[in-house]
Amino acid sequence: MKLCEHLSRSFGDKLVLRDFSLSIPDRGIVALNGPSGCGKSTLLRILAGLEQPEGGTLGDVPPQQTALLFQDDRLLPWRRAAQQLTDVLPRERWGEVPRLLELVELTGEEERFPRELSGGMGRRLALGRCLALEARLYLLDEPFAGVDLPRALRILEGLRALSAPVLLVSHEPEILAQADLVLALEGPPLRLVSLT
Amino acid sequence: MKKLLRWLPAPAFWLGVWQLCAFWVDRSVDGRGNELLLPYPATVLAALGEQAGQVLFWQSILATLLRVVAGLVLGAALGAALAVLTCLSSWCDRLLSPAIRVIRAAPVASFILLVILWTGRNNVPAVIAAMMVLPVVWDSLSQGIRAVDPRLLELGRAYRFSRRKVLTLIYLPALRPHILSALTTGAGLAWKSGVAAEVLCLPRPALGTQIYNTKYLLEIPELFAWTAVTVVLSLVLERLLRWGVARWERGRQR
C-alpha cells in the first residue's frame, strides 16, 4: 500500500522531509532503521495526522485509521493497567483485554498503576494499548525500548498475526532480522538508503 | 486509640499555653479584669455551655453555615466557569482576568458596604463569601488547566478520545490536586469573610451578629466561645470537603 507521496516538512530552517514517498506491503512487519534525528518520528507523526506536511499527500490510509505508539509511553498515571486498555476500547470489545495483556506479556498485572510498573513493563502496556485501537496501519516508534530481547522477539511474533501492516522503528539488529522488510534510512532530510 | 494519642498532644499543648497566659494576665490585673483581656479556657467553656442551651445558638450556627456553604458553592462554580472560559479564549482572558484580579485585591469591607446597598442584608454574607472564593478557585484552576500535560492531550487526540473522555480521563484527574486546594482554601476564606460580613451587616440569626453583640456588651468569654465555634465549623467543613474529594477519586478508579 502507498503510505505517502512527495512529503515535505521542515522545522524552522531544518528540512526534515523533502519529496519523501513510501510504499509498503499490505501485511507484515516493516522496520525503519536510521540514526536518531533523521526524521523517522516526524514521518510517523505525519502519517498519524499529528503533524501537517507542508507539501505532498498521504496515501491509502487516512490518519484516522492509523494507530501510533508514541516514543514515550504516555500512560495515564491515574489509571490501572487494564483500565488503560478499556479506556481506548469500545465497551463491546472489553472482552479482548486479557488477550491483549497476554500478547504484551502483562497477564496478572491488571490492577497495577503505571508508577508500579518497570520501564519495560510500561512500554509493553503502552504497546498493548496501541494495539487495542482498531487500525489499518500500526505505527510503532521504538516499541521495544527497555524490553528484554527474548520477550521482544516473542511479542514481535504476535504482531505478525495482526491483519494490518506494522511499521516500526527499531535499532536492534535482532529485531530488524525478524522483520519482513527493513528500510535503512538516513537524514535529515529523510531518504531511503537501502531496502532488504 | 493510637490515632487519638497522636492527635491529642498538640491541642493539649496549646490549651496549656492559653491557661498559663490567662493565669499570668489574671495575676497582673486587678479584680475580674482578666476576663476582658484573656479569659481562662474554663470560663470560655462555661460561656459556650450556657449558649449551647439556647435555641438561638443553634439557629445562628445553622443560618451562618447555610450562608457560607451557599457562598462557597456559588463562588466555586463561578470561579470554575471563568477558569474554563479564560483558558479557552485569549479574548476572555484579556477581558476578565484584570477584573478578577481587582476583586481579589479590593478590601472586603468596601465590598460589604456596597453589597449591603445592592442586595438585602441577609444576602450579603453569601455574596461576599462567593466574591472571596471566586478569585481563589479561578486562579488555582486556570493554573491547573494550563499545566495539564500536553503530551497526554495529544494522546487523547491521536487515540480518538471523545470530548467526554478527554474531560474525565485527562483533565479532571490532572486537576484534582488543584480542585482540592482551591476548595479547602476557598472554604477557609468563605468562613472568614462570611462571618466578617455578618458582623458588619447584622442579619438575624447569625454567628457574626452574636460576635458583634459580645463586643457591644464586652462579653469577652462569649466572643471566645463564638470564635471557637466558627473555627470548629470551618475545620469540620474542610474535613468534609477533603473526604468528599477523596471519595470521588476512589470512585473514579473502580
GROMACS .gro file of C-alpha atoms in nm:
model
  450
    1MET     CA    1   0.000   0.000   0.000
    2LYS     CA    2   0.101   0.354  -0.066
    3LEU     CA    3   0.176   0.547   0.256
    4CYS     CA    4   0.276   0.887   0.128
    5GLU     CA    5   0.391   1.073  -0.177
    6HIS     CA    6   0.628   1.369  -0.214
    7LEU     CA    7   0.601   1.468   0.153
    8SER     CA    8   0.792   1.770   0.272
    9ARG     CA    9   0.817   1.917   0.617
   10SER     CA   10   1.062   2.145   0.793
   11PHE     CA   11   1.106   2.277   1.145
   12GLY     CA   12   1.242   2.629   1.133
   13ASP     CA   13   1.518   2.620   0.873
   14LYS     CA   14   1.582   2.246   0.927
   15LEU     CA   15   1.442   2.043   0.639
   16VAL     CA   16   1.330   1.706   0.781
   17LEU     CA   17   1.137   1.565   0.486
   18ARG     CA   18   1.189   1.655   0.121
   19ASP     CA   19   0.993   1.486  -0.153
   20PHE     CA   20   0.963   1.167   0.051
   21SER     CA   21   0.750   0.882  -0.083
   22LEU     CA   22   0.698   0.538   0.068
   23SER     CA   23   0.504   0.222  -0.011
   24ILE     CA   24   0.493  -0.098   0.196
   25PRO     CA   25   0.340  -0.445   0.154
   26ASP     CA   26  -0.024  -0.486   0.262
   27ARG     CA   27   0.067  -0.717   0.550
   28GLY     CA   28   0.362  -0.796   0.770
   29ILE     CA   29   0.625  -0.608   0.965
   30VAL     CA   30   0.827  -0.328   0.809
   31ALA     CA   31   1.116  -0.193   1.013
   32LEU     CA   32   1.260   0.155   0.979
   33ASN     CA   33   1.623   0.180   1.079
   34GLY     CA   34   1.822   0.500   1.082
   35PRO     CA   35   2.022   0.731   1.307
   36SER     CA   36   1.827   0.925   1.567
   37GLY     CA   37   1.708   1.262   1.446
   38CYS     CA   38   1.695   1.151   1.083
   39GLY     CA   39   1.319   1.219   1.058
   40LYS     CA   40   1.162   0.879   1.132
   41SER     CA   41   0.947   1.006   1.417
   42THR     CA   42   0.833   1.304   1.213
   43LEU     CA   43   0.731   1.068   0.934
   44LEU     CA   44   0.524   0.856   1.176
   45ARG     CA   45   0.364   1.164   1.330
   46ILE     CA   46   0.264   1.293   0.985
   47LEU     CA   47   0.119   0.953   0.891
   48ALA     CA   48  -0.080   0.960   1.217
   49GLY     CA   49  -0.208   1.309   1.144
   50LEU     CA   50  -0.035   1.481   1.437
   51GLU     CA   51   0.184   1.696   1.213
   52GLN     CA   52   0.071   1.856   0.891
   53PRO     CA   53   0.300   1.812   0.591
   54GLU     CA   54   0.396   2.130   0.407
   55GLY     CA   55   0.372   1.951   0.075
   56GLY     CA   56   0.278   1.614  -0.068
   57THR     CA   57  -0.010   1.381   0.011
   58LEU     CA   58  -0.087   1.088   0.236
   59GLY     CA   59  -0.156   0.756   0.067
   60ASP     CA   60  -0.416   0.486   0.110
   61VAL     CA   61  -0.458   0.505   0.488
   62PRO     CA   62  -0.621   0.819   0.628
   63PRO     CA   63  -0.472   0.931   0.964
   64GLN     CA   64  -0.795   0.842   1.149
   65GLN     CA   65  -0.734   0.477   1.062
   66THR     CA   66  -0.379   0.459   1.194
   67ALA     CA   67  -0.264   0.375   1.549
   68LEU     CA   68   0.054   0.541   1.669
   69LEU     CA   69   0.269   0.420   1.957
   70PHE     CA   70   0.446   0.732   2.083
   71GLN     CA   71   0.816   0.728   2.154
   72ASP     CA   72   0.730   0.792   2.521
   73ASP     CA   73   0.474   0.573   2.699
   74ARG     CA   74   0.215   0.843   2.781
   75LEU     CA   75   0.022   0.614   3.014
   76LEU     CA   76  -0.244   0.790   3.222
   77PRO     CA   77  -0.085   0.796   3.570
   78TRP     CA   78  -0.424   0.757   3.745
   79ARG     CA   79  -0.548   0.451   3.556
   80ARG     CA   80  -0.475   0.086   3.627
   81ALA     CA   81  -0.319  -0.137   3.362
   82ALA     CA   82  -0.647  -0.299   3.250
   83GLN     CA   83  -0.818   0.042   3.250
   84GLN     CA   84  -0.555   0.182   3.015
   85LEU     CA   85  -0.687  -0.069   2.761
   86THR     CA   86  -1.060  -0.032   2.832
   87ASP     CA   87  -1.014   0.345   2.801
   88VAL     CA   88  -0.942   0.308   2.429
   89LEU     CA   89  -1.162   0.006   2.355
   90PRO     CA   90  -1.534   0.042   2.282
   91ARG     CA   91  -1.737  -0.133   2.551
   92GLU     CA   92  -1.835  -0.428   2.332
   93ARG     CA   93  -1.465  -0.516   2.287
   94TRP     CA   94  -1.370  -0.507   2.658
   95GLY     CA   95  -1.356  -0.886   2.647
   96GLU     CA   96  -1.035  -0.859   2.448
   97VAL     CA   97  -0.838  -0.714   2.739
   98PRO     CA   98  -0.698  -1.050   2.862
   99ARG     CA   99  -0.584  -1.142   2.511
  100LEU     CA  100  -0.412  -0.805   2.464
  101LEU     CA  101  -0.241  -0.827   2.803
  102GLU     CA  102  -0.127  -1.177   2.719
  103LEU     CA  103   0.012  -1.055   2.387
  104VAL     CA  104   0.234  -0.798   2.563
  105GLU     CA  105   0.302  -1.047   2.848
  106LEU     CA  106   0.137  -0.846   3.125
  107THR     CA  107  -0.114  -1.107   3.242
  108GLY     CA  108  -0.163  -1.070   3.618
  109GLU     CA  109  -0.069  -0.701   3.625
  110GLU     CA  110  -0.424  -0.575   3.555
  111GLU     CA  111  -0.458  -0.382   3.880
  112ARG     CA  112  -0.122  -0.205   3.876
  113PHE     CA  113  -0.078   0.167   3.827
  114PRO     CA  114   0.188   0.288   3.581
  115ARG     CA  115   0.412   0.407   3.867
  116GLU     CA  116   0.420   0.047   3.992
  117LEU     CA  117   0.544  -0.090   3.660
  118SER     CA  118   0.908  -0.111   3.549
  119GLY     CA  119   1.021   0.079   3.241
  120GLY     CA  120   0.992  -0.223   3.014
  121MET     CA  121   0.650  -0.318   3.154
  122GLY     CA  122   0.523   0.036   3.099
  123ARG     CA  123   0.650   0.020   2.742
  124ARG     CA  124   0.468  -0.308   2.682
  125LEU     CA  125   0.147  -0.172   2.834
  126ALA     CA  126   0.166   0.130   2.602
  127LEU     CA  127   0.215  -0.110   2.311
  128GLY     CA  128  -0.085  -0.317   2.421
  129ARG     CA  129  -0.298  -0.001   2.439
  130CYS     CA  130  -0.190   0.099   2.090
  131LEU     CA  131  -0.278  -0.246   1.954
  132ALA     CA  132  -0.620  -0.218   2.122
  133LEU     CA  133  -0.705   0.055   1.872
  134GLU     CA  134  -0.873  -0.062   1.560
  135ALA     CA  135  -0.648   0.045   1.272
  136ARG     CA  136  -0.548  -0.029   0.917
  137LEU     CA  137  -0.187   0.062   0.990
  138TYR     CA  138   0.012   0.040   1.313
  139LEU     CA  139   0.293   0.291   1.354
  140LEU     CA  140   0.523   0.187   1.637
  141ASP     CA  141   0.801   0.424   1.743
  142GLU     CA  142   1.064   0.209   1.916
  143PRO     CA  143   0.810  -0.036   2.064
  144PHE     CA  144   1.072  -0.247   2.241
  145ALA     CA  145   1.280   0.022   2.413
  146GLY     CA  146   1.372  -0.123   2.753
  147VAL     CA  147   1.214  -0.463   2.678
  148ASP     CA  148   1.446  -0.763   2.706
  149LEU     CA  149   1.526  -0.925   2.374
  150PRO     CA  150   1.369  -1.274   2.406
  151ARG     CA  151   1.043  -1.118   2.518
  152ALA     CA  152   1.059  -0.856   2.241
  153LEU     CA  153   1.104  -1.131   1.983
  154ARG     CA  154   0.805  -1.324   2.121
  155ILE     CA  155   0.584  -1.014   2.111
  156LEU     CA  156   0.706  -0.942   1.758
  157GLU     CA  157   0.578  -1.284   1.650
  158GLY     CA  158   0.240  -1.187   1.794
  159LEU     CA  159   0.242  -0.866   1.587
  160ARG     CA  160   0.288  -1.071   1.274
  161ALA     CA  161  -0.060  -1.218   1.325
  162LEU     CA  162  -0.229  -0.875   1.302
  163SER     CA  163  -0.443  -0.820   0.996
  164ALA     CA  164  -0.298  -0.473   0.942
  165PRO     CA  165   0.061  -0.395   0.846
  166VAL     CA  166   0.304  -0.277   1.116
  167LEU     CA  167   0.558  -0.005   1.052
  168LEU     CA  168   0.806   0.004   1.339
  169VAL     CA  169   1.120   0.196   1.425
  170SER     CA  170   1.399  -0.009   1.578
  171HIS     CA  171   1.775  -0.008   1.618
  172GLU     CA  172   1.815  -0.365   1.745
  173PRO     CA  173   1.978  -0.593   1.484
  174GLU     CA  174   1.789  -0.896   1.622
  175ILE     CA  175   1.453  -0.722   1.581
  176LEU     CA  176   1.547  -0.599   1.234
  177ALA     CA  177   1.642  -0.955   1.138
  178GLN     CA  178   1.288  -1.072   1.217
  179ALA     CA  179   1.113  -0.801   1.013
  180ASP     CA  180   0.971  -0.886   0.673
  181LEU     CA  181   1.125  -0.576   0.524
  182VAL     CA  182   1.393  -0.340   0.658
  183LEU     CA  183   1.419   0.012   0.527
  184ALA     CA  184   1.754   0.170   0.602
  185LEU     CA  185   1.714   0.546   0.629
  186GLU     CA  186   1.938   0.848   0.655
  187GLY     CA  187   1.881   1.215   0.706
  188PRO     CA  188   1.774   1.478   0.758
  189PRO     CA  189   1.624   1.525   0.512
  190LEU     CA  190   1.497   1.169   0.533
  191ARG     CA  191   1.589   0.941   0.244
  192LEU     CA  192   1.583   0.570   0.177
  193VAL     CA  193   1.931   0.418   0.157
  194SER     CA  194   1.854   0.052   0.109
  195LEU     CA  195   1.575  -0.199   0.119
  196THR     CA  196   1.631  -0.555   0.243
  197MET     CA  197  -0.679   0.487   7.045
  198LYS     CA  198  -0.339   0.519   6.879
  199LYS     CA  199  -0.482   0.781   6.645
  200LEU     CA  200  -0.619   0.974   6.942
  201LEU     CA  201  -0.279   0.968   7.117
  202ARG     CA  202  -0.113   1.107   6.806
  203TRP     CA  203  -0.375   1.371   6.754
  204LEU     CA  204  -0.422   1.487   7.115
  205PRO     CA  205  -0.085   1.637   7.228
  206ALA     CA  206  -0.092   1.946   7.001
  207PRO     CA  207  -0.435   2.080   7.113
  208ALA     CA  208  -0.349   1.989   7.474
  209PHE     CA  209  -0.023   2.184   7.448
  210TRP     CA  210  -0.193   2.497   7.312
  211LEU     CA  211  -0.470   2.475   7.571
  212GLY     CA  212  -0.194   2.464   7.834
  213VAL     CA  213  -0.030   2.771   7.683
  214TRP     CA  214  -0.365   2.950   7.688
  215GLN     CA  215  -0.421   2.852   8.052
  216LEU     CA  216  -0.072   2.980   8.152
  217CYS     CA  217  -0.117   3.310   7.968
  218ALA     CA  218  -0.462   3.361   8.123
  219PHE     CA  219  -0.314   3.286   8.464
  220TRP     CA  220  -0.037   3.542   8.406
  221VAL     CA  221  -0.292   3.805   8.294
  222ASP     CA  222  -0.506   3.724   8.599
  223ARG     CA  223  -0.205   3.779   8.829
  224SER     CA  224  -0.112   4.117   8.680
  225VAL     CA  225  -0.464   4.264   8.654
  226ASP     CA  226  -0.684   4.357   8.948
  227GLY     CA  227  -1.029   4.211   9.007
  228ARG     CA  228  -1.202   4.029   8.725
  229GLY     CA  229  -1.034   4.247   8.457
  230ASN     CA  230  -0.863   3.940   8.317
  231GLU     CA  231  -1.195   3.831   8.167
  232LEU     CA  232  -1.182   4.139   7.943
  233LEU     CA  233  -0.832   4.070   7.815
  234LEU     CA  234  -0.785   3.694   7.819
  235PRO     CA  235  -1.038   3.469   7.995
  236TYR     CA  236  -0.949   3.120   8.119
  237PRO     CA  237  -1.036   2.824   7.895
  238ALA     CA  238  -1.275   2.704   8.164
  239THR     CA  239  -1.460   3.040   8.162
  240VAL     CA  240  -1.496   3.020   7.784
  241LEU     CA  241  -1.617   2.663   7.809
  242ALA     CA  242  -1.878   2.767   8.063
  243ALA     CA  243  -1.992   3.051   7.835
  244LEU     CA  244  -2.012   2.807   7.547
  245GLY     CA  245  -2.217   2.561   7.755
  246GLU     CA  246  -2.457   2.838   7.852
  247GLN     CA  247  -2.501   2.942   7.489
  248ALA     CA  248  -2.546   2.584   7.371
  249GLY     CA  249  -2.858   2.560   7.588
  250GLN     CA  250  -3.032   2.828   7.382
  251VAL     CA  251  -3.223   2.777   7.059
  252LEU     CA  252  -3.076   3.097   6.913
  253PHE     CA  253  -2.728   2.942   6.933
  254TRP     CA  254  -2.821   2.655   6.704
  255GLN     CA  255  -3.027   2.877   6.477
  256SER     CA  256  -2.731   3.112   6.437
  257ILE     CA  257  -2.495   2.826   6.357
  258LEU     CA  258  -2.729   2.675   6.101
  259ALA     CA  259  -2.805   3.009   5.933
  260THR     CA  260  -2.436   3.102   5.907
  261LEU     CA  261  -2.343   2.755   5.786
  262LEU     CA  262  -2.602   2.779   5.509
  263ARG     CA  263  -2.479   3.125   5.405
  264VAL     CA  264  -2.115   3.017   5.398
  265VAL     CA  265  -2.185   2.696   5.206
  266ALA     CA  266  -2.406   2.884   4.960
  267GLY     CA  267  -2.126   3.139   4.910
  268LEU     CA  268  -1.867   2.865   4.867
  269VAL     CA  269  -2.075   2.676   4.611
  270LEU     CA  270  -2.161   2.992   4.420
  271GLY     CA  271  -1.802   3.122   4.421
  272ALA     CA  272  -1.654   2.784   4.327
  273ALA     CA  273  -1.900   2.733   4.042
  274LEU     CA  274  -1.843   3.082   3.902
  275GLY     CA  275  -1.466   3.058   3.952
  276ALA     CA  276  -1.453   2.723   3.772
  277ALA     CA  277  -1.667   2.850   3.485
  278LEU     CA  278  -1.448   3.160   3.449
  279ALA     CA  279  -1.132   2.947   3.460
  280VAL     CA  280  -1.261   2.735   3.171
  281LEU     CA  281  -1.360   3.049   2.978
  282THR     CA  282  -1.030   3.233   3.027
  283CYS     CA  283  -0.834   2.920   2.930
  284LEU     CA  284  -1.045   2.854   2.620
  285SER     CA  285  -1.026   3.200   2.471
  286SER     CA  286  -0.746   3.453   2.498
  287TRP     CA  287  -1.007   3.721   2.437
  288CYS     CA  288  -1.197   3.628   2.751
  289ASP     CA  289  -0.866   3.605   2.934
  290ARG     CA  290  -0.769   3.961   2.843
  291LEU     CA  291  -1.116   4.089   2.926
  292LEU     CA  292  -1.189   3.902   3.251
  293SER     CA  293  -0.854   3.842   3.420
  294PRO     CA  294  -0.795   4.207   3.522
  295ALA     CA  295  -1.149   4.225   3.664
  296ILE     CA  296  -1.097   3.910   3.871
  297ARG     CA  297  -0.763   4.046   3.998
  298VAL     CA  298  -0.937   4.367   4.104
  299ILE     CA  299  -1.194   4.166   4.300
  300ARG     CA  300  -0.912   3.977   4.468
  301ALA     CA  301  -0.721   4.292   4.564
  302ALA     CA  302  -1.014   4.509   4.676
  303PRO     CA  303  -1.074   4.530   5.053
  304VAL     CA  304  -1.355   4.310   5.181
  305ALA     CA  305  -1.505   4.594   5.386
  306SER     CA  306  -1.567   4.811   5.077
  307PHE     CA  307  -1.746   4.524   4.910
  308ILE     CA  308  -1.954   4.454   5.218
  309LEU     CA  309  -2.075   4.813   5.238
  310LEU     CA  310  -2.150   4.819   4.865
  311VAL     CA  311  -2.332   4.488   4.865
  312ILE     CA  312  -2.549   4.597   5.160
  313LEU     CA  313  -2.674   4.877   4.937
  314TRP     CA  314  -2.722   4.647   4.637
  315THR     CA  315  -2.895   4.350   4.797
  316GLY     CA  316  -3.082   4.281   5.118
  317ARG     CA  317  -2.869   4.248   5.433
  318ASN     CA  318  -2.948   3.877   5.456
  319ASN     CA  319  -2.781   3.804   5.123
  320VAL     CA  320  -2.462   4.000   5.190
  321PRO     CA  321  -2.259   3.728   5.370
  322ALA     CA  322  -2.317   3.469   5.098
  323VAL     CA  323  -2.238   3.716   4.821
  324ILE     CA  324  -1.922   3.832   4.999
  325ALA     CA  325  -1.809   3.475   5.064
  326ALA     CA  326  -1.864   3.395   4.696
  327MET     CA  327  -1.662   3.701   4.595
  328MET     CA  328  -1.371   3.587   4.811
  329VAL     CA  329  -1.386   3.229   4.688
  330LEU     CA  330  -1.420   3.310   4.318
  331PRO     CA  331  -1.069   3.451   4.251
  332VAL     CA  332  -0.902   3.173   4.452
  333VAL     CA  333  -1.081   2.898   4.260
  334TRP     CA  334  -1.031   3.078   3.930
  335ASP     CA  335  -0.658   3.126   3.990
  336SER     CA  336  -0.593   2.770   4.104
  337LEU     CA  337  -0.800   2.607   3.831
  338SER     CA  338  -0.671   2.818   3.544
  339GLN     CA  339  -0.315   2.740   3.652
  340GLY     CA  340  -0.411   2.375   3.670
  341ILE     CA  341  -0.576   2.372   3.328
  342ARG     CA  342  -0.270   2.533   3.171
  343ALA     CA  343  -0.043   2.279   3.343
  344VAL     CA  344  -0.221   1.971   3.206
  345ASP     CA  345   0.040   1.762   3.023
  346PRO     CA  346   0.013   1.850   2.651
  347ARG     CA  347   0.153   1.506   2.566
  348LEU     CA  348  -0.150   1.342   2.729
  349LEU     CA  349  -0.383   1.576   2.541
  350GLU     CA  350  -0.207   1.479   2.218
  351LEU     CA  351  -0.253   1.115   2.315
  352GLY     CA  352  -0.626   1.183   2.357
  353ARG     CA  353  -0.635   1.332   2.009
  354ALA     CA  354  -0.433   1.053   1.846
  355TYR     CA  355  -0.630   0.777   2.020
  356ARG     CA  356  -0.963   0.936   1.923
  357PHE     CA  357  -1.093   1.006   2.276
  358SER     CA  358  -1.438   1.164   2.282
  359ARG     CA  359  -1.469   1.509   2.447
  360ARG     CA  360  -1.621   1.340   2.749
  361LYS     CA  361  -1.324   1.105   2.780
  362VAL     CA  362  -1.075   1.388   2.747
  363LEU     CA  363  -1.258   1.561   3.031
  364THR     CA  364  -1.300   1.264   3.265
  365LEU     CA  365  -0.977   1.075   3.190
  366ILE     CA  366  -0.729   1.358   3.138
  367TYR     CA  367  -0.849   1.697   3.266
  368LEU     CA  368  -1.035   1.606   3.585
  369PRO     CA  369  -0.774   1.367   3.732
  370ALA     CA  370  -0.494   1.610   3.644
  371LEU     CA  371  -0.689   1.892   3.809
  372ARG     CA  372  -0.775   1.701   4.125
  373PRO     CA  373  -0.500   1.848   4.345
  374HIS     CA  374  -0.585   2.197   4.221
  375ILE     CA  375  -0.955   2.143   4.291
  376LEU     CA  376  -0.879   2.016   4.640
  377SER     CA  377  -0.654   2.307   4.731
  378ALA     CA  378  -0.892   2.560   4.577
  379LEU     CA  379  -1.187   2.421   4.772
  380THR     CA  380  -1.011   2.399   5.109
  381THR     CA  381  -0.852   2.745   5.081
  382GLY     CA  382  -1.183   2.876   4.948
  383ALA     CA  383  -1.379   2.725   5.238
  384GLY     CA  384  -1.150   2.893   5.493
  385LEU     CA  385  -1.190   3.227   5.317
  386ALA     CA  386  -1.566   3.182   5.291
  387TRP     CA  387  -1.587   3.142   5.670
  388LYS     CA  388  -1.368   3.439   5.750
  389SER     CA  389  -1.531   3.677   5.504
  390GLY     CA  390  -1.884   3.545   5.559
  391VAL     CA  391  -1.867   3.598   5.935
  392ALA     CA  392  -1.694   3.936   5.890
  393ALA     CA  393  -1.979   4.040   5.662
  394GLU     CA  394  -2.230   3.927   5.925
  395VAL     CA  395  -2.055   4.140   6.187
  396LEU     CA  396  -2.092   4.444   5.961
  397CYS     CA  397  -2.447   4.395   5.835
  398LEU     CA  398  -2.606   4.204   6.126
  399PRO     CA  399  -2.851   3.960   5.965
  400ARG     CA  400  -3.060   3.752   6.206
  401PRO     CA  401  -2.990   3.487   6.317
  402ALA     CA  402  -2.613   3.477   6.254
  403LEU     CA  403  -2.284   3.390   6.421
  404GLY     CA  404  -2.144   3.727   6.316
  405THR     CA  405  -2.435   3.912   6.475
  406GLN     CA  406  -2.367   3.726   6.800
  407ILE     CA  407  -2.000   3.820   6.781
  408TYR     CA  408  -2.097   4.183   6.727
  409ASN     CA  409  -2.322   4.172   7.033
  410THR     CA  410  -2.043   4.034   7.252
  411LYS     CA  411  -1.822   4.324   7.150
  412TYR     CA  412  -2.104   4.566   7.226
  413LEU     CA  413  -2.161   4.420   7.573
  414LEU     CA  414  -1.792   4.343   7.637
  415GLU     CA  415  -1.873   3.973   7.690
  416ILE     CA  416  -1.525   3.857   7.601
  417PRO     CA  417  -1.568   3.491   7.712
  418GLU     CA  418  -1.868   3.476   7.474
  419LEU     CA  419  -1.653   3.629   7.199
  420PHE     CA  420  -1.403   3.349   7.252
  421ALA     CA  421  -1.681   3.091   7.254
  422TRP     CA  422  -1.830   3.214   6.926
  423THR     CA  423  -1.487   3.229   6.769
  424ALA     CA  424  -1.419   2.872   6.879
  425VAL     CA  425  -1.750   2.765   6.723
  426THR     CA  426  -1.655   2.933   6.394
  427VAL     CA  427  -1.313   2.767   6.391
  428VAL     CA  428  -1.456   2.423   6.465
  429LEU     CA  429  -1.721   2.458   6.194
  430SER     CA  430  -1.459   2.571   5.946
  431LEU     CA  431  -1.237   2.271   6.028
  432VAL     CA  432  -1.532   2.032   6.000
  433LEU     CA  433  -1.628   2.174   5.661
  434GLU     CA  434  -1.267   2.141   5.539
  435ARG     CA  435  -1.258   1.778   5.656
  436LEU     CA  436  -1.585   1.707   5.476
  437LEU     CA  437  -1.450   1.858   5.155
  438ARG     CA  438  -1.130   1.654   5.170
  439TRP     CA  439  -1.328   1.342   5.240
  440GLY     CA  440  -1.562   1.416   4.951
  441VAL     CA  441  -1.277   1.470   4.705
  442ALA     CA  442  -1.101   1.152   4.824
  443ARG     CA  443  -1.422   0.954   4.774
  444TRP     CA  444  -1.464   1.096   4.427
  445GLU     CA  445  -1.108   0.983   4.347
  446ARG     CA  446  -1.171   0.628   4.471
  447GLY     CA  447  -1.496   0.613   4.275
  448ARG     CA  448  -1.311   0.702   3.959
  449GLN     CA  449  -1.062   0.419   3.994
  450ARG     CA  450  -1.319   0.150   4.015
   0.00000   0.00000   0.00000
